[in-house]
Tab-separated table of C-alpha atoms in Angstrom:
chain	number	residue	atom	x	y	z
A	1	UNK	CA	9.770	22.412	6.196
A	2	UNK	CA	6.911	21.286	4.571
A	3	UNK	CA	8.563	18.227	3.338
A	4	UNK	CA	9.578	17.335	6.727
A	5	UNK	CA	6.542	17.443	8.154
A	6	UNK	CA	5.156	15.194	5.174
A	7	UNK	CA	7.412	12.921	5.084
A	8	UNK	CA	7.549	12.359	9.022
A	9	UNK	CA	3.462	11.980	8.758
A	10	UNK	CA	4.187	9.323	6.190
A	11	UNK	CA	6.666	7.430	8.854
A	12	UNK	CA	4.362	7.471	11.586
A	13	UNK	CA	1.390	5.885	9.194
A	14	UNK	CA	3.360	2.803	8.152
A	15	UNK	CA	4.404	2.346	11.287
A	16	UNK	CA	0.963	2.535	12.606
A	17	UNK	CA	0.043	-0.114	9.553
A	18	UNK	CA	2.434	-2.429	10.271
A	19	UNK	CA	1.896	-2.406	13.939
A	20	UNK	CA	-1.737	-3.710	13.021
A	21	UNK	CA	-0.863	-6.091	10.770
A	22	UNK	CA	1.630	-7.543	13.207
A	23	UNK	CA	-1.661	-7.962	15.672
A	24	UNK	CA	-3.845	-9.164	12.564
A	25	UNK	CA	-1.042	-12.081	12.412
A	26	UNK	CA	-1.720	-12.603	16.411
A	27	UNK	CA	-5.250	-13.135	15.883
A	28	UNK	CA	-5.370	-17.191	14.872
A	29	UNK	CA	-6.947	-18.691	12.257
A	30	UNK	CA	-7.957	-22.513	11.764
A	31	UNK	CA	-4.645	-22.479	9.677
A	32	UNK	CA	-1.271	-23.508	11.770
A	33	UNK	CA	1.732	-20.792	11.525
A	34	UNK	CA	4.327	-20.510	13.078
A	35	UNK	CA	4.082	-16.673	14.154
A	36	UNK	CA	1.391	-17.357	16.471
A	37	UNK	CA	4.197	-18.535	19.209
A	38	UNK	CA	6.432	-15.547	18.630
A	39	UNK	CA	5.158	-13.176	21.839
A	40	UNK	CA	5.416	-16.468	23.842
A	41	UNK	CA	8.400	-15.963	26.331
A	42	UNK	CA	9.714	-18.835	28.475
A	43	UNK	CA	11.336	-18.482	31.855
A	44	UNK	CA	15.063	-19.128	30.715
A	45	UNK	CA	17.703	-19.059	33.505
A	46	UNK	CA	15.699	-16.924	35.411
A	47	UNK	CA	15.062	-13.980	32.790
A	48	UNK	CA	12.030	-14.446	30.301
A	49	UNK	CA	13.351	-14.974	26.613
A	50	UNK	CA	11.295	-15.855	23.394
A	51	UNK	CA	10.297	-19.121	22.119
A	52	UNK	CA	11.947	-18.754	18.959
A	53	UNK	CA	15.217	-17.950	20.667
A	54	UNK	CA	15.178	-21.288	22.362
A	55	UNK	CA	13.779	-23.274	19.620
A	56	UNK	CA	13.517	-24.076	16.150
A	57	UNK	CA	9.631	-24.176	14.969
A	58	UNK	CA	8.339	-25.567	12.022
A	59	UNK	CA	5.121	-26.817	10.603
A	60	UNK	CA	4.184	-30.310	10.379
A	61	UNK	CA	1.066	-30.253	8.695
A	62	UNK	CA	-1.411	-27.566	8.173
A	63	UNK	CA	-2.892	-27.542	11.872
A	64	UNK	CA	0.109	-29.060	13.353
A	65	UNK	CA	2.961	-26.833	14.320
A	66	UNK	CA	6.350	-28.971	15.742
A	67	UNK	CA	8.664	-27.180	18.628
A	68	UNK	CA	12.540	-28.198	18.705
A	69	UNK	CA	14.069	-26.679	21.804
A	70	UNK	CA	17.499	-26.330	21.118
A	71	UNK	CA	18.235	-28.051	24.800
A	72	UNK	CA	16.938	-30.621	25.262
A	73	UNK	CA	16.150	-29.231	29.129
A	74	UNK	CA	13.978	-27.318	27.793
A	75	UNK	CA	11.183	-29.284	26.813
A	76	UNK	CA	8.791	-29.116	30.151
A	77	UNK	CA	9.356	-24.898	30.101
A	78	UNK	CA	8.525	-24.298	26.250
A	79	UNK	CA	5.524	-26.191	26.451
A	80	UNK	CA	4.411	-24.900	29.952
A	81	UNK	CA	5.115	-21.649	28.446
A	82	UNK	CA	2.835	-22.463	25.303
A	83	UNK	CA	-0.080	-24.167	27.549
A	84	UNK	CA	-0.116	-20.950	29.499
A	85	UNK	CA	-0.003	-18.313	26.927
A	86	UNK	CA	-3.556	-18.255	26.214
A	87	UNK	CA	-3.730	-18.807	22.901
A	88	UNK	CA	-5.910	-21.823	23.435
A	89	UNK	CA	-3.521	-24.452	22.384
A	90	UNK	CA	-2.580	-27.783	24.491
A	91	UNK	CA	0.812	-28.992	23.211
A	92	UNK	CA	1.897	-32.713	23.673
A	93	UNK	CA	5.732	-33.633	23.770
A	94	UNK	CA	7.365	-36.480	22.565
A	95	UNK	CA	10.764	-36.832	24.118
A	96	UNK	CA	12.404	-33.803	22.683
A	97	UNK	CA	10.088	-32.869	20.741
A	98	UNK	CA	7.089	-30.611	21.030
A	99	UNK	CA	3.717	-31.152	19.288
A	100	UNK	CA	1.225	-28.054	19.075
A	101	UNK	CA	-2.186	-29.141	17.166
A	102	UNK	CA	-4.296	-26.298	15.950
A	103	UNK	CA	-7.580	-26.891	17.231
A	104	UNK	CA	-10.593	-25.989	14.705
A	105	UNK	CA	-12.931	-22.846	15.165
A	106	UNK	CA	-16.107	-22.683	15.808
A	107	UNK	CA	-18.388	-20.390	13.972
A	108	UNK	CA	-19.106	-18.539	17.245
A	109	UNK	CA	-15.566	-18.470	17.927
A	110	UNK	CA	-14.945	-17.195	14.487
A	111	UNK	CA	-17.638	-14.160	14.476
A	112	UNK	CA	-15.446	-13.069	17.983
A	113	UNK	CA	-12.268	-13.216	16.219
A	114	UNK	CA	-13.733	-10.918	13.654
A	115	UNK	CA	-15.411	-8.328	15.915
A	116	UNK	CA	-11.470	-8.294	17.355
A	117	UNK	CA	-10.029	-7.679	14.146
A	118	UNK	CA	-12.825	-4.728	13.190
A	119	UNK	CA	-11.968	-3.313	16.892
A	120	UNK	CA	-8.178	-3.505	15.926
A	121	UNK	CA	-8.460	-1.733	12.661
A	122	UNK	CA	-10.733	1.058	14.008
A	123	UNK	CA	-7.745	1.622	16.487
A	124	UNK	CA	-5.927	1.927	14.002
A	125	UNK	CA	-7.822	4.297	11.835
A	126	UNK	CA	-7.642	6.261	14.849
A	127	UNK	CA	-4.142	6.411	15.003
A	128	UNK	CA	-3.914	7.136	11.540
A	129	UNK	CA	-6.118	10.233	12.152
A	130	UNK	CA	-4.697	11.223	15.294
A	131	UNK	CA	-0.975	11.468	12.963
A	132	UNK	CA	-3.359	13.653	10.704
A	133	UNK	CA	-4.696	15.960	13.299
A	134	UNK	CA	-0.961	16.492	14.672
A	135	UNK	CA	0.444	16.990	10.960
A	136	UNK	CA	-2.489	19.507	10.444
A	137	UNK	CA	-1.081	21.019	13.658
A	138	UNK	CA	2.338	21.430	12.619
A	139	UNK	CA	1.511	22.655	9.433
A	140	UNK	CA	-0.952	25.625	10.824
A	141	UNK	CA	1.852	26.298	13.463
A	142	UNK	CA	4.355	26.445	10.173
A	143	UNK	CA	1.653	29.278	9.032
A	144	UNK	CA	1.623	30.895	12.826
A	145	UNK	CA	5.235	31.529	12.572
A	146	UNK	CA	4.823	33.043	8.879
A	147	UNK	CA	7.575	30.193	7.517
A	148	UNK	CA	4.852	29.012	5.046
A	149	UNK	CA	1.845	30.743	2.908
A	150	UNK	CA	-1.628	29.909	3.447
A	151	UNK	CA	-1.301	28.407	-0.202
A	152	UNK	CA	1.119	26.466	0.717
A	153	UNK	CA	-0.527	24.997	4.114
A	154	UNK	CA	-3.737	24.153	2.091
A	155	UNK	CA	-2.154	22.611	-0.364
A	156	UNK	CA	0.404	20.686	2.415
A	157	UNK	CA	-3.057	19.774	3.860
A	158	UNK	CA	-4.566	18.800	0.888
A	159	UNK	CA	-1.929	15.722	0.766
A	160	UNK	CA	-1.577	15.090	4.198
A	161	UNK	CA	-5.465	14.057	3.574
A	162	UNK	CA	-4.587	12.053	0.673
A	163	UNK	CA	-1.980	10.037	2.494
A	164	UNK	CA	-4.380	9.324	5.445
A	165	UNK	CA	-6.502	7.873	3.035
A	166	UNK	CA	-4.520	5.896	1.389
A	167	UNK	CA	-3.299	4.453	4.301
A	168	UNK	CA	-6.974	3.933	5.654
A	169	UNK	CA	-7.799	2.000	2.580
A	170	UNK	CA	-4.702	-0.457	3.366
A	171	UNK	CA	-6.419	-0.646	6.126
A	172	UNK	CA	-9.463	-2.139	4.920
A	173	UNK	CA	-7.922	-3.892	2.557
A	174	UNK	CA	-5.717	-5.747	5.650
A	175	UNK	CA	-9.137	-6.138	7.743
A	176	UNK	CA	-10.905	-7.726	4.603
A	177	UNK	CA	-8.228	-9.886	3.899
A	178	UNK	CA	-7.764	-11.423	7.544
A	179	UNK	CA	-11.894	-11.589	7.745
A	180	UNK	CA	-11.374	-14.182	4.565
A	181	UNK	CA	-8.965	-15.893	6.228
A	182	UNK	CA	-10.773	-16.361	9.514
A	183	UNK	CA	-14.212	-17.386	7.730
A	184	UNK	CA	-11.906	-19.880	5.498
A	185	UNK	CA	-13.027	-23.314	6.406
């Protein structure tokens, strides 16, 4: 029982990890990457559908990033789609083609990417400790219903607390990466 509850705690924290470092890869840096178009969805038929089912996207150069719609129809929606996504980016076609140029940041622009990025990760410490509390929860519950010894829940406890902060210091460790990145000229 124990083991279940441990081992679903663990689940729920990567999860919760790699649900932050898919927004860390939202956030934009000076750097072009393709990944920065994947939440953009284009009106397709009538239904909205994702860029990078409709095209093929690859990088040009490091702040250029080069859109080939698979029809060649296509072309005015994917780059409507991309002007109007809010990312800040003003792509150019050229017949079938689709230019997006990376435009650089601004220091200013920079320090508010990086107060995002802190306000991400302390979400997601939060969710990390919010798995904790419920884990802690289910474990004293376990001890309620007499299934487990109070030896036993301490100890369960005891790593349930070293998991969270292992998981916390991956945390960091993502947040202090991505800061790099953004202040990277």
């Amino acid at each position: 029982m124990i083991a279940d509850v441990k081992k679903a705690t663990e689940q729920k924290m990567v999860k919760s990890l790699e649900s932050l470092k898919a927004d860390l890869g939202k956030v934009r840096t000076g750097r072009a990457h393709t990944g920065i178009l994947d939440h953009v969805m284009v009106e397709y038929y009538g239904s909205p559908t994702a860029i990078n089912q409709l095209a093929s996207m690859t990088l040009m150069d490091a702040r250029t990033i080069s859109v080939q719609p698979f029809e060649a129809k296509m072309v005015g929606p994917i780059e409507k789609a991309i002007r109007d996504a809010d990312l800040g980016l003003n792509p150019s076609s050229q017949g079938s083609l689709i230019r997006v140029p990376m435009p650089a940041l601004t220091e200013e622009r920079r320090r508010d990417l990086i107060k995002l990025v802190k306000t991400e990760g302390e979400g997601a410490k939060v969710a990390m400790r919010n798995v904790r509390r419920d884990a802690n929860g289910q474990l004293k519950d376990l001890l309620k219903d007499k299934a487990i010894s109070e030896d036993d829940e301490r100890r369960a406890q005891d790593e349930i607390q070293k998991l969270t902060d292992k998981f916390i210091a991956e945390i960091d460790k993502a947040l202090v990466a991505k800061e790099a990145d953004l202040m990277a000229v």
